[in-house]
XYZ file of C-alpha atoms in Angstrom:
299
model
C 6.953 4.478 18.823
C 5.975 1.053 18.630
C 4.116 0.642 14.977
C 2.032 -1.805 14.208
C 2.505 -2.013 10.613
C 5.947 -2.425 11.225
C 6.222 -5.253 13.700
C 3.631 -7.106 11.430
C 5.686 -6.939 8.427
C 8.397 -8.605 10.313
C 6.231 -11.384 11.286
C 4.707 -12.646 7.998
C 6.998 -15.112 6.435
C 5.529 -18.060 4.516
C 7.579 -21.207 4.869
C 9.199 -23.530 2.198
C 7.315 -26.163 2.876
C 3.450 -24.430 2.050
C 5.291 -22.986 -0.904
C 6.069 -26.095 -1.675
C 2.836 -28.233 -1.021
C 0.060 -25.634 -1.611
C -1.264 -27.106 1.641
C -4.102 -24.587 3.080
C -2.914 -23.774 6.859
C -5.224 -25.551 9.233
C -8.500 -23.429 9.762
C -8.571 -22.085 6.105
C -11.355 -23.899 5.018
C -13.471 -22.995 8.316
C -12.902 -19.593 7.609
C -13.898 -18.969 4.197
C -16.527 -20.933 5.006
C -18.002 -18.182 7.690
C -16.629 -15.505 4.994
C -19.045 -17.258 2.403
C -22.202 -17.201 4.720
C -22.616 -13.333 3.151
C -23.652 -13.339 0.131
C -21.188 -11.707 -2.702
C -21.770 -8.132 -3.680
C -21.984 -7.166 -7.135
C -19.784 -4.530 -7.400
C -19.897 -1.642 -9.785
C -16.618 -1.908 -11.787
C -15.389 1.555 -11.181
C -13.043 1.032 -8.101
C -10.609 -1.504 -8.298
C -10.422 -2.875 -4.551
C -7.675 -5.154 -2.922
C -6.418 -5.255 0.851
C -2.879 -4.492 2.812
C -1.715 -8.219 3.972
C -0.193 -6.928 6.880
C -3.415 -5.558 8.397
C -4.439 -9.200 8.135
C -1.689 -11.050 9.540
C -3.353 -13.250 11.927
C -4.741 -14.527 8.403
C -2.227 -16.997 6.550
C -1.479 -15.937 3.080
C -3.542 -19.059 2.192
C -6.964 -17.759 4.107
C -6.498 -14.286 3.293
C -6.138 -15.512 -0.705
C -9.746 -17.399 -0.090
C -11.175 -14.422 2.029
C -10.559 -11.977 -0.778
C -11.686 -14.411 -3.583
C -15.197 -15.128 -1.547
C -15.695 -11.229 -0.986
C -15.128 -10.764 -4.894
C -12.062 -8.835 -5.774
C -8.839 -10.244 -6.349
C -5.671 -8.015 -5.167
C -3.483 -8.078 -2.413
C -1.238 -5.256 -1.158
C 2.244 -5.177 0.212
C 3.665 -8.832 -0.886
C 6.792 -10.326 -1.540
C 8.118 -12.253 -3.860
C 8.133 -15.401 -1.564
C 4.535 -15.371 -1.514
C 3.774 -14.543 -5.087
C 3.294 -18.521 -5.814
C 0.233 -18.433 -3.439
C -1.109 -15.559 -4.749
C -0.737 -16.836 -8.162
C -2.606 -19.865 -7.588
C -5.519 -17.779 -6.421
C -5.368 -15.720 -9.386
C -4.731 -12.659 -7.306
C -2.525 -9.566 -8.269
C -0.107 -8.550 -5.861
C -1.320 -4.844 -6.460
C 1.781 -3.505 -4.437
C 5.031 -5.305 -4.350
C 7.404 -4.829 -1.266
C 10.823 -6.185 -0.273
C 13.220 -4.179 -1.817
C 12.955 -1.810 0.999
C 15.723 -1.290 3.893
C 12.760 -0.750 6.264
C 10.835 1.969 6.728
C 13.197 4.690 7.803
C 16.377 4.700 5.811
C 15.306 5.347 2.185
C 16.051 7.364 -0.632
C 16.961 10.836 0.961
C 19.888 9.326 2.344
C 22.758 9.061 -0.118
C 24.573 6.600 2.632
C 22.139 3.886 1.185
C 21.882 4.741 -2.136
C 24.478 2.137 -3.461
C 22.280 -0.536 -1.403
C 19.032 0.486 -2.718
C 20.084 0.609 -6.051
C 21.099 -2.917 -6.064
C 17.883 -4.206 -4.444
C 15.267 -2.372 -6.522
C 17.116 -3.354 -9.774
C 16.655 -6.919 -8.569
C 13.272 -6.477 -7.681
C 12.102 -4.607 -10.575
C 13.293 -7.283 -12.395
C 11.493 -9.951 -10.392
C 8.267 -7.565 -10.308
C 8.323 -7.243 -14.274
C 8.771 -11.241 -14.821
C 6.266 -11.972 -12.449
C 3.786 -10.165 -14.631
C 3.311 -7.333 -11.416
C 3.309 -3.478 -12.096
C 4.012 -1.850 -8.901
C 7.005 -1.543 -6.242
C 7.243 0.237 -3.429
C 9.879 2.540 -1.642
C 10.144 5.219 1.445
C 11.546 8.375 1.710
C 13.167 8.026 5.116
C 13.110 9.642 8.557
C 14.968 13.259 8.175
C 17.124 13.215 10.846
C 17.797 16.836 10.506
C 17.883 17.005 7.181
C 15.821 20.352 5.338
C 13.211 19.184 2.817
C 14.774 20.739 0.035
C 18.021 18.847 0.759
C 15.856 15.543 1.042
C 14.645 16.119 -2.161
C 17.644 16.889 -3.926
C 19.057 13.690 -2.716
C 15.898 11.569 -3.264
C 16.001 12.581 -7.201
C 19.636 11.757 -6.908
C 19.022 8.251 -5.843
C 15.783 7.523 -7.472
C 17.295 8.867 -10.773
C 19.392 5.688 -10.262
C 16.667 3.279 -10.899
C 14.125 5.046 -13.046
C 15.534 4.159 -16.209
C 15.563 0.717 -16.076
C 11.838 0.890 -14.124
C 10.758 2.299 -16.877
C 12.385 -0.077 -19.542
C 10.966 -3.155 -17.488
C 7.267 -0.907 -17.532
C 7.644 -1.118 -13.351
C 6.187 1.547 -11.300
C 7.967 2.917 -8.379
C 5.443 4.173 -5.888
C 6.748 6.151 -2.645
C 4.211 5.914 -0.173
C 3.361 9.453 1.932
C 3.148 9.220 5.693
C 2.048 11.206 8.612
C 4.709 12.308 10.898
C 2.666 13.409 13.833
C 1.165 9.876 15.022
C 2.501 7.024 12.988
C 5.920 7.972 11.721
C 7.554 10.545 13.328
C 10.505 12.746 11.158
C 9.479 11.194 7.935
C 10.545 12.984 4.988
C 7.633 12.096 2.781
C 4.957 13.455 4.926
C 3.112 15.828 2.826
C 1.227 15.878 -0.788
C 3.250 19.086 -1.788
C 6.572 17.399 -0.947
C 6.097 13.835 -2.715
C 4.478 16.356 -6.066
C 7.391 18.416 -5.718
C 9.504 15.109 -6.015
C 7.300 13.919 -9.242
C 8.171 16.719 -10.791
C 11.318 16.694 -10.244
C 12.093 12.864 -11.565
C 9.687 13.851 -14.310
C 9.220 10.103 -14.817
C 5.831 8.538 -16.105
C 6.833 5.748 -13.673
C 7.180 7.213 -10.663
C 3.823 8.005 -8.564
C 3.091 8.421 -4.932
C 1.061 5.928 -3.067
C -1.233 8.226 -1.260
C -2.238 6.601 1.874
C -5.924 8.746 2.885
C -5.361 7.833 6.393
C -2.044 9.347 6.895
C -2.756 12.741 4.854
C -5.953 13.338 6.974
C -3.810 13.476 9.695
C -0.799 15.888 8.511
C -2.731 17.925 6.100
C -6.659 16.963 5.425
C -8.280 18.821 2.452
C -8.305 15.330 1.439
C -10.716 15.462 -1.969
C -9.757 18.633 -3.192
C -5.829 17.381 -2.866
C -6.744 14.310 -4.716
C -8.738 16.361 -7.743
C -5.662 18.873 -7.645
C -2.780 16.042 -7.910
C -4.130 13.169 -9.043
C -2.106 12.670 -11.969
C 1.096 11.741 -9.534
C -0.977 9.541 -7.337
C -0.630 5.979 -8.869
C -2.067 4.162 -5.438
C -4.887 5.023 -2.665
C -4.854 3.342 0.629
C -7.443 3.643 3.194
C -8.277 3.885 6.865
C -10.377 5.543 9.703
C -9.023 8.445 11.516
C -8.460 8.288 14.434
C -7.253 5.081 15.579
C -6.690 3.195 11.522
C -9.137 0.876 12.217
C -12.636 0.316 10.081
C -13.670 3.311 7.796
C -17.474 3.610 8.798
C -19.341 6.032 10.229
C -17.531 5.792 13.775
C -14.594 8.256 12.434
C -13.991 11.776 10.610
C -13.626 10.530 6.742
C -16.338 9.969 4.451
C -15.107 7.471 2.398
C -17.818 7.576 -0.153
C -17.114 10.756 -1.500
C -13.242 10.168 -1.479
C -14.129 6.818 -3.631
C -16.068 8.770 -6.236
C -13.507 11.615 -5.947
C -11.206 8.908 -7.112
C -13.270 7.413 -9.716
C -14.499 10.836 -10.740
C -10.951 11.656 -11.902
C -10.611 8.694 -14.191
C -8.051 6.539 -11.368
C -7.867 3.464 -12.921
C -5.059 1.689 -10.455
C -5.905 0.153 -6.605
C -7.578 1.796 -3.877
C -6.614 -0.934 -0.925
C -7.993 -1.366 2.593
C -4.703 -0.762 5.279
C -7.335 -0.476 8.204
C -6.308 -2.520 11.355
C -9.666 -4.590 11.773
C -10.837 -4.251 15.673
C -12.942 -7.463 15.853
C -11.445 -10.365 18.201
C -12.790 -13.219 15.953
C -11.447 -14.060 12.023
C -15.102 -13.759 11.182
C -15.365 -10.604 12.554
C -12.296 -9.121 10.755
C -13.497 -10.598 7.556
C -17.227 -8.818 8.026
C -14.925 -5.762 8.787
C -13.423 -5.980 5.084
C -16.255 -7.227 3.541
C -17.992 -3.768 4.563
C -15.299 -1.722 3.488
C -15.154 -3.111 -0.013
C -18.936 -2.361 -0.509
C -18.270 1.390 1.246
C -15.737 2.163 -1.444
C -17.284 0.511 -4.281
C -19.204 3.516 -5.776
């Protein structure tokens, strides 16, 4: 099954020339000018907003940084080290760093990858810490016939090889929960129950779950109760509309104002990142979709 996130992540590369010169890509100024036509909202300060870089893959990083600033928040998710200099020029946080993972399907439940994963994560923990960032994503991998119990055991073994260093450096390793029904067939980490069991087995304050609301609505539902009962294990949140993974307005089944209030009410101080795929064909329309989503979640 073609996965849009996987495909778009592969295509997002910043050239060395752009990094060296800091030159904005053609069309950036006009895009931001259009974005600025709407009045910047006064945010309530209860939710730390972010947006996943891959969902706005038709914008350059320069453009997305300027759009984010024009809307009035200051974080972008799923950004690797090559693009951090651009974020720093704009004063934007890399709210969920990536680049240490092998891919989305070969993860910590597979002992044959532990050596390589340890090498890559120890390197990226240093990079994240040196850049002044905090969160680094990881993945369980696909089961391929492995039982949930064995996958949990293997993940604990693999993650324990990096967690002491993450704790030393102040970096939080966050495993994303995926749905295995639609987007990520055979993913091991496809339930909050399995993820929480992993957190408890590791017992590290620097290991958390990236609770993807879209994915967990598809696989298990009961989103607000799950947040209320397990919020101490959730270090980051992603949004998207169900069904379709598009805008989070009133044409899909989740009521995000209530979900955002539940996140606020448990005292969460991390990031809620928009990870929906915008439906408008124009850049201006897509920016408006992001602006609307931020307003919906600003409770």
